[in-house]
Protein backbone atom coordinates (compact mmCIF):
# COMPACT_ATOMS: atom_id res chain seq x y z
CA MET A 1 0.01 -0.05 -0.10
CA THR A 2 1.34 3.51 -0.95
CA ILE A 3 1.58 6.52 1.47
CA SER A 4 -0.08 9.45 0.15
CA GLY A 5 0.82 12.14 2.86
CA LEU A 6 4.10 13.76 3.37
CA GLY A 7 5.82 14.39 6.83
CA PRO A 8 5.58 17.59 8.81
CA HIS A 9 8.61 18.93 6.88
CA GLY A 10 7.45 17.51 3.52
CA GLU A 11 9.47 14.43 3.91
CA ARG A 12 8.69 11.42 1.88
CA ALA A 13 7.69 8.32 3.88
CA ALA A 14 10.05 5.37 4.70
CA PRO A 15 8.31 2.16 5.01
CA PRO A 16 8.77 0.46 8.44
CA GLU A 17 10.91 -2.21 6.83
CA ARG A 18 13.60 0.33 6.69
CA VAL A 19 13.88 0.00 10.56
CA SER A 20 13.84 -3.70 10.79
CA LEU A 21 16.53 -5.17 13.29
CA LEU A 22 18.80 -8.03 12.44
CA PRO A 23 19.77 -10.49 15.00
CA ASP A 24 23.20 -9.10 15.94
CA ASP A 25 21.41 -5.78 16.34
CA ARG A 26 19.32 -7.36 19.12
CA THR A 27 22.41 -9.06 20.39
CA ALA A 28 24.33 -5.77 20.66
CA ALA A 29 21.28 -4.02 22.14
CA LYS A 30 20.99 -6.66 24.85
CA SER A 31 24.64 -6.13 25.85
CA ALA A 32 24.01 -2.34 26.26
CA GLY A 33 21.33 -2.50 28.87
CA TRP A 34 19.55 0.73 27.66
CA ARG A 35 16.85 2.43 29.67
CA VAL A 36 13.80 3.87 27.83
CA ALA A 37 10.65 6.07 28.77
CA VAL A 38 7.49 6.57 26.51
CA VAL A 39 5.27 9.69 26.99
CA LEU A 40 1.95 9.22 25.38
CA HIS A 41 -1.07 11.60 25.06
CA THR A 42 -3.23 9.07 26.85
CA LEU A 43 -3.22 5.46 28.00
CA GLU A 44 -6.99 5.02 28.01
CA SER A 45 -7.49 4.42 24.23
CA ASP A 46 -7.32 0.96 22.33
CA TRP A 47 -4.77 2.66 19.97
CA ALA A 48 -2.54 3.61 23.05
CA LYS A 49 -2.72 -0.01 24.32
CA GLN A 50 -1.83 -1.53 21.10
CA GLN A 51 1.08 0.79 20.32
CA LEU A 52 2.41 0.18 23.95
CA ALA A 53 2.10 -3.67 23.30
CA GLY A 54 4.26 -3.35 19.97
CA MET A 55 6.87 -1.45 21.84
CA MET A 56 6.92 -3.68 24.83
CA GLY A 57 7.69 -6.79 22.79
CA ILE A 58 10.62 -5.29 21.00
CA PHE A 59 12.24 -3.54 23.96
CA GLY A 60 12.18 -6.86 25.90
CA ASP A 61 13.57 -8.52 23.13
CA CYS A 62 16.39 -6.11 23.03
CA GLY A 63 16.92 -6.04 26.82
CA ALA A 64 16.00 -2.30 27.11
CA ALA A 65 14.14 -1.46 30.25
CA VAL A 66 11.10 0.78 29.98
CA ILE A 67 11.49 2.66 33.13
CA ASP A 68 8.26 4.82 32.80
CA VAL A 69 5.11 4.99 30.63
CA VAL A 70 3.53 8.38 31.17
CA ASP A 71 -0.23 9.34 30.39
CA CYS A 72 -0.38 13.07 29.70
CA ALA A 73 -4.02 13.10 29.78
CA PHE A 74 -4.00 15.34 26.46
CA SER A 75 -2.49 18.13 28.59
CA PRO A 76 0.49 20.11 27.35
CA GLU A 77 1.11 21.44 30.78
CA MET A 78 1.40 17.81 32.02
CA GLN A 79 3.80 16.72 29.16
CA VAL A 80 6.09 19.56 29.81
CA ALA A 81 6.39 18.90 33.56
CA GLU A 82 6.68 15.06 32.69
CA LEU A 83 9.43 15.54 30.12
CA ASP A 84 11.40 17.81 32.47
CA ARG A 85 11.02 15.21 35.21
CA LEU A 86 12.18 12.44 32.86
CA ILE A 87 15.17 14.43 31.97
CA SER A 88 16.37 14.32 35.46
CA GLN A 89 16.22 10.62 35.45
CA ARG A 90 18.72 10.54 32.35
CA PRO A 91 17.13 7.74 30.25
CA ASP A 92 19.01 6.66 27.15
CA ALA A 93 15.89 7.54 24.96
CA ILE A 94 12.53 8.85 25.15
CA LEU A 95 9.47 8.02 22.94
CA SER A 96 7.08 10.91 22.99
CA LEU A 97 3.77 11.62 21.39
CA PRO A 98 3.42 15.64 21.54
CA VAL A 99 0.06 16.64 22.36
CA ALA A 100 0.41 20.07 21.05
CA ASN A 101 2.89 22.20 19.03
CA GLU A 102 4.15 25.43 20.39
CA GLN A 103 3.31 24.73 23.87
CA VAL A 104 5.40 21.43 24.20
CA ALA A 105 8.35 22.53 21.56
CA ALA A 106 10.76 23.72 24.05
CA ALA A 107 10.26 20.90 26.41
CA HIS A 108 10.91 18.27 23.72
CA ARG A 109 14.05 20.33 22.57
CA ARG A 110 15.39 20.16 26.06
CA VAL A 111 15.23 16.18 25.81
CA SER A 112 17.58 16.23 22.83
CA GLU A 113 19.85 18.96 24.16
CA ALA A 114 20.53 16.82 27.36
CA GLY A 115 21.70 14.15 24.99
CA ILE A 116 18.67 11.90 25.21
CA THR A 117 17.50 10.15 21.99
CA LEU A 118 14.15 11.77 21.11
CA VAL A 119 11.90 9.63 18.60
CA LEU A 120 8.41 11.18 18.21
CA LEU A 121 5.10 9.74 17.44
CA ASP A 122 2.64 11.19 15.13
CA ASN A 123 3.33 14.94 15.72
CA ALA A 124 6.59 17.03 15.33
CA PRO A 125 6.15 20.17 17.43
CA THR A 126 6.68 23.64 15.97
CA GLY A 127 10.31 24.38 14.89
CA LEU A 128 11.60 21.03 16.01
CA LEU A 129 13.63 19.58 12.92
CA PRO A 130 14.74 16.00 12.39
CA GLY A 131 18.47 15.20 12.76
CA LYS A 132 18.58 18.13 15.15
CA ASP A 133 16.04 18.28 17.64
CA TYR A 134 14.71 14.88 17.22
CA THR A 135 16.02 11.81 15.49
CA ALA A 136 12.90 10.43 13.62
CA LEU A 137 8.97 10.58 13.68
CA VAL A 138 6.91 7.42 13.33
CA SER A 139 3.15 7.67 12.44
CA SER A 140 0.56 6.54 10.40
CA ASP A 141 -0.25 7.80 6.86
CA ASN A 142 -2.83 10.38 8.39
CA PHE A 143 -3.39 12.09 5.08
CA GLY A 144 -4.18 8.58 3.52
CA LEU A 145 -6.60 7.98 6.50
CA GLY A 146 -8.64 11.20 5.64
CA LYS A 147 -9.07 10.00 2.06
CA ILE A 148 -9.96 6.33 3.05
CA ALA A 149 -12.65 7.91 5.19
CA ALA A 150 -13.87 10.18 2.49
CA ALA A 151 -13.98 7.36 0.03
CA GLY A 152 -15.76 5.10 2.40
CA LEU A 153 -18.57 7.71 3.41
CA SER A 154 -18.98 9.00 -0.04
CA PRO A 155 -21.15 6.16 -1.56
CA HIS A 156 -23.76 6.89 1.42
CA ILE A 157 -24.13 10.46 0.84
CA PRO A 158 -26.71 11.69 -1.85
CA ASP A 159 -25.95 14.27 -4.52
CA GLY A 160 -25.85 17.67 -3.07
CA ALA A 161 -26.16 16.85 0.56
CA LYS A 162 -24.30 18.42 3.39
CA VAL A 163 -21.68 16.34 5.53
CA GLY A 164 -20.46 17.29 8.88
CA VAL A 165 -16.81 17.23 9.83
CA LEU A 166 -15.99 17.15 13.41
CA GLY A 167 -12.26 18.05 13.88
CA PHE A 168 -9.79 18.34 16.73
CA ALA A 169 -9.28 22.22 17.82
CA ALA A 170 -5.89 21.61 18.86
CA ASP A 171 -2.94 22.15 16.37
CA PHE A 172 -1.97 18.73 15.94
CA PHE A 173 -0.48 17.29 12.84
CA ALA A 174 -2.25 13.92 12.73
CA THR A 175 -5.62 15.11 13.08
CA ASN A 176 -4.93 18.25 10.92
CA GLU A 177 -3.75 15.85 8.07
CA ARG A 178 -6.77 13.74 8.25
CA GLU A 179 -9.29 16.74 8.25
CA ILE A 180 -7.56 18.24 5.09
CA ALA A 181 -7.30 14.96 3.26
CA PHE A 182 -11.08 14.34 3.82
CA ASN A 183 -12.04 17.61 2.54
CA LYS A 184 -9.64 17.48 -0.42
CA TRP A 185 -11.00 14.20 -1.50
CA LEU A 186 -14.43 15.55 -1.48
CA GLN A 187 -13.63 18.54 -3.40
CA VAL A 188 -12.08 16.47 -6.24
CA ASN A 189 -14.35 13.49 -6.15
CA ARG A 190 -17.68 14.80 -4.57
CA PRO A 191 -17.65 18.51 -5.34
CA ASP A 192 -21.53 18.26 -4.93
CA ILE A 193 -21.05 17.60 -1.21
CA LEU A 194 -21.03 20.64 1.02
CA PRO A 195 -18.83 20.05 4.25
CA ARG A 196 -20.03 21.74 7.33
CA ILE A 197 -16.90 22.03 9.71
CA HIS A 198 -16.90 22.12 13.58
CA ARG A 199 -14.42 21.39 16.13
CA PHE A 200 -14.09 20.17 19.73
CA ALA A 201 -11.32 21.29 21.96
CA ARG A 202 -11.44 18.20 24.50
CA ILE A 203 -12.79 14.70 23.90
CA GLU A 204 -15.38 15.49 26.57
CA ASP A 205 -16.59 18.36 24.37
CA ALA A 206 -17.22 16.22 21.31
CA ALA A 207 -21.10 15.18 22.02
CA THR A 208 -21.83 18.97 22.53
CA ALA A 209 -19.84 19.61 19.38
CA ALA A 210 -21.70 17.18 17.51
CA ASP A 211 -25.04 18.97 18.91
CA ASP A 212 -24.00 22.18 17.82
CA LEU A 213 -23.16 20.90 14.28
CA LEU A 214 -26.53 19.36 14.08
CA SER A 215 -28.46 22.39 15.27
CA ALA A 216 -26.80 24.52 12.95
CA ASN A 217 -27.20 21.97 9.99
CA PRO A 218 -30.47 19.82 10.79
CA ASP A 219 -30.13 18.34 7.30
CA LEU A 220 -26.77 16.72 7.60
CA ALA A 221 -26.61 13.63 5.63
CA GLY A 222 -23.32 12.11 6.99
CA LEU A 223 -20.60 12.92 9.54
CA PHE A 224 -16.72 12.37 9.50
CA VAL A 225 -15.03 12.52 13.02
CA VAL A 226 -11.22 12.62 13.29
CA TRP A 227 -10.81 9.49 15.64
CA ASP A 228 -13.13 6.91 16.96
CA THR A 229 -13.48 8.08 20.62
CA PRO A 230 -15.07 11.30 20.10
CA ALA A 231 -16.99 9.68 17.11
CA LEU A 232 -18.50 7.22 19.48
CA ALA A 233 -19.48 10.04 21.75
CA ALA A 234 -20.87 11.96 18.85
CA ALA A 235 -22.88 8.96 17.42
CA THR A 236 -24.37 8.44 21.07
CA ARG A 237 -25.55 12.14 21.17
CA LEU A 238 -27.13 12.08 17.57
CA ALA A 239 -28.89 8.72 18.40
CA GLU A 240 -30.47 10.61 21.67
CA ARG A 241 -31.69 13.21 19.35
CA GLY A 242 -33.29 10.61 16.98
CA ALA A 243 -30.93 11.73 14.15
CA THR A 244 -29.55 8.88 11.69
CA MET A 245 -26.62 9.47 9.26
CA ALA A 246 -23.70 7.79 7.90
CA MET A 247 -20.72 8.30 9.87
CA ALA A 248 -16.99 7.58 9.18
CA THR A 249 -13.95 7.80 11.57
CA VAL A 250 -10.37 6.78 12.32
CA ASP A 251 -9.00 3.88 14.48
CA LEU A 252 -10.67 0.41 14.78
CA GLY A 253 -11.10 0.42 18.51
CA GLU A 254 -13.32 -2.37 20.01
CA ALA A 255 -16.32 -0.25 20.76
CA ALA A 256 -15.72 1.25 17.10
CA ALA A 257 -15.77 -2.40 15.57
CA ILE A 258 -18.92 -3.08 17.33
CA ALA A 259 -20.74 -0.03 16.24
CA LEU A 260 -19.37 -0.77 12.55
CA ALA A 261 -20.79 -4.43 12.81
CA GLN A 262 -23.99 -3.08 14.06
CA GLY A 263 -24.37 -1.03 10.89
CA ASP A 264 -26.70 1.45 12.45
CA SER A 265 -24.36 4.68 11.61
CA PHE A 266 -20.87 3.75 10.95
CA CYS A 267 -20.21 2.76 7.41
CA CYS A 268 -16.32 3.02 7.23
CA ILE A 269 -13.39 3.23 9.59
CA ALA A 270 -9.96 4.31 8.30
CA ALA A 271 -7.89 1.99 10.61
CA GLN A 272 -4.38 2.67 11.75
CA GLN A 273 -1.97 -0.09 12.66
CA PRO A 274 -0.89 0.91 16.15
CA PHE A 275 0.64 -2.49 17.05
CA LEU A 276 2.87 -2.57 14.01
CA GLN A 277 3.60 1.22 14.46
CA GLY A 278 4.60 0.45 18.22
CA ILE A 279 6.98 -2.19 16.69
CA ALA A 280 8.69 0.37 14.16
CA ALA A 281 8.93 3.08 16.80
CA ALA A 282 10.75 0.58 19.13
CA GLN A 283 13.05 -0.60 16.46
CA THR A 284 13.75 3.05 15.49
CA VAL A 285 14.66 3.59 19.08
CA ILE A 286 17.09 0.61 19.20
CA LEU A 287 18.71 1.61 15.73
CA CYS A 288 19.29 5.20 16.88
CA LEU A 289 20.85 4.12 20.16
CA LEU A 290 23.07 1.61 18.00
CA GLY A 291 24.38 4.83 16.01
CA ARG A 292 22.40 3.60 12.83
CA PRO A 293 21.06 6.04 10.57
CA VAL A 294 17.39 6.12 10.45
CA PRO A 295 14.80 8.00 8.04
CA ALA A 296 13.54 11.27 9.26
CA TRP A 297 9.85 9.76 8.79
CA ILE A 298 8.76 6.22 9.02
CA ALA A 299 4.77 5.95 8.07
CA LEU A 300 2.53 2.86 7.98
CA PRO A 301 -0.46 2.86 5.76
CA GLY A 302 -4.08 2.76 6.93
CA ILE A 303 -6.57 -0.09 6.12
CA GLY A 304 -10.07 0.85 5.02
CA VAL A 305 -12.64 -1.34 7.09
CA THR A 306 -16.36 -1.83 6.50
CA ARG A 307 -18.87 -4.09 7.90
CA ASP A 308 -17.93 -6.76 5.27
CA ASN A 309 -14.42 -7.06 6.51
CA VAL A 310 -14.54 -5.84 10.00
CA VAL A 311 -13.75 -9.36 11.52
CA GLU A 312 -10.43 -10.14 9.48
CA SER A 313 -9.41 -6.32 9.99
CA PHE A 314 -9.80 -6.47 13.70
CA GLN A 315 -7.61 -9.66 13.54
CA THR A 316 -5.13 -8.12 11.56
CA ILE A 317 -4.91 -4.91 13.36
CA TRP A 318 -5.43 -6.34 17.17
CA ARG A 319 -3.37 -9.77 16.87
CA GLN A 320 -6.53 -11.41 18.57
CA PRO A 321 -10.10 -12.49 17.91
CA ALA A 322 -12.83 -9.92 16.99
CA PRO A 323 -15.16 -9.15 19.93
CA ARG A 324 -17.87 -11.83 20.49
CA GLU A 325 -20.54 -8.95 19.94
CA VAL A 326 -18.79 -8.48 16.44
CA LEU A 327 -19.08 -12.12 15.82
CA ARG A 328 -22.54 -12.53 16.98
CA MET A 329 -23.82 -9.50 14.44
CA MET A 330 -21.82 -10.92 11.63
CA GLY A 331 -23.23 -14.47 12.32
CA LEU A 332 -20.07 -15.97 13.26
CA SER A 333 -20.54 -16.44 16.99
CA ARG A 334 -17.93 -18.83 18.78
CA GLY A 335 -19.33 -21.44 21.20
CA LYS A 336 -18.85 -21.19 24.89
């Protein structure tokens, strides 16, 4: 699968195979006894749990001790404080998903200035450059995810209808790319559709934002939300109002997979591959610590998921059976 987006500095994507580890790399890493910290936006999402699972396996195989895993709760202030705390602990490397841009840029720069290897996930704060302020960025092809969502939602939208776009108000590279790509795909392929854009500042505000969007546009025929957790909150609120419409989002979390299998509102999910992304991120850290050159941007393609392929897609992404509710809804229930 091709990568359609560019990195935050216009980089072309390198595939995750470019950061594969050889047996000698693992042996060398084991003898080094490195210490690594992980700083994430949240630990509550299915995406975060899968990402961590991918990382932990690689770090374990390579004898690298994960000394801390930080949940920043989407707070820039907390992330700055936690990064400064970790700098004082002097780990060999920090993997961080920046939760904002300008607000957390200086703190991330202090990591690299302290001689700690810094590998970023999903977002590069404003002004930070690869090879200088951080070693590499590992992410999904977020532009591609937006295109997948638009292409999946389009067949369910009648000519000339309005589609809501519920975006994230934070200046965040990943969600910005998804929203831009979704709108561009519609402009090129469905210029008859009229997008109506609204944004939420916090996940807790997503349901209210959906309310406001529908109140301003009671004739909405569809809705795109930039990731699954706020999308599920929006779907619940719309259902409470008796509004039915086709929906698309990003990330195949367990609840999103169940909603897709139900077939009531969700018709398409553009899925990331967080487990494989976690593997790629951990391997990038190990190669950096070994002094090997790595690409500035490593990206993984998204997967288009519909009700027809939700079971096999869940297995591919999660590396485990689909939830019982999904199997039951698809007529594939397992015995007790």
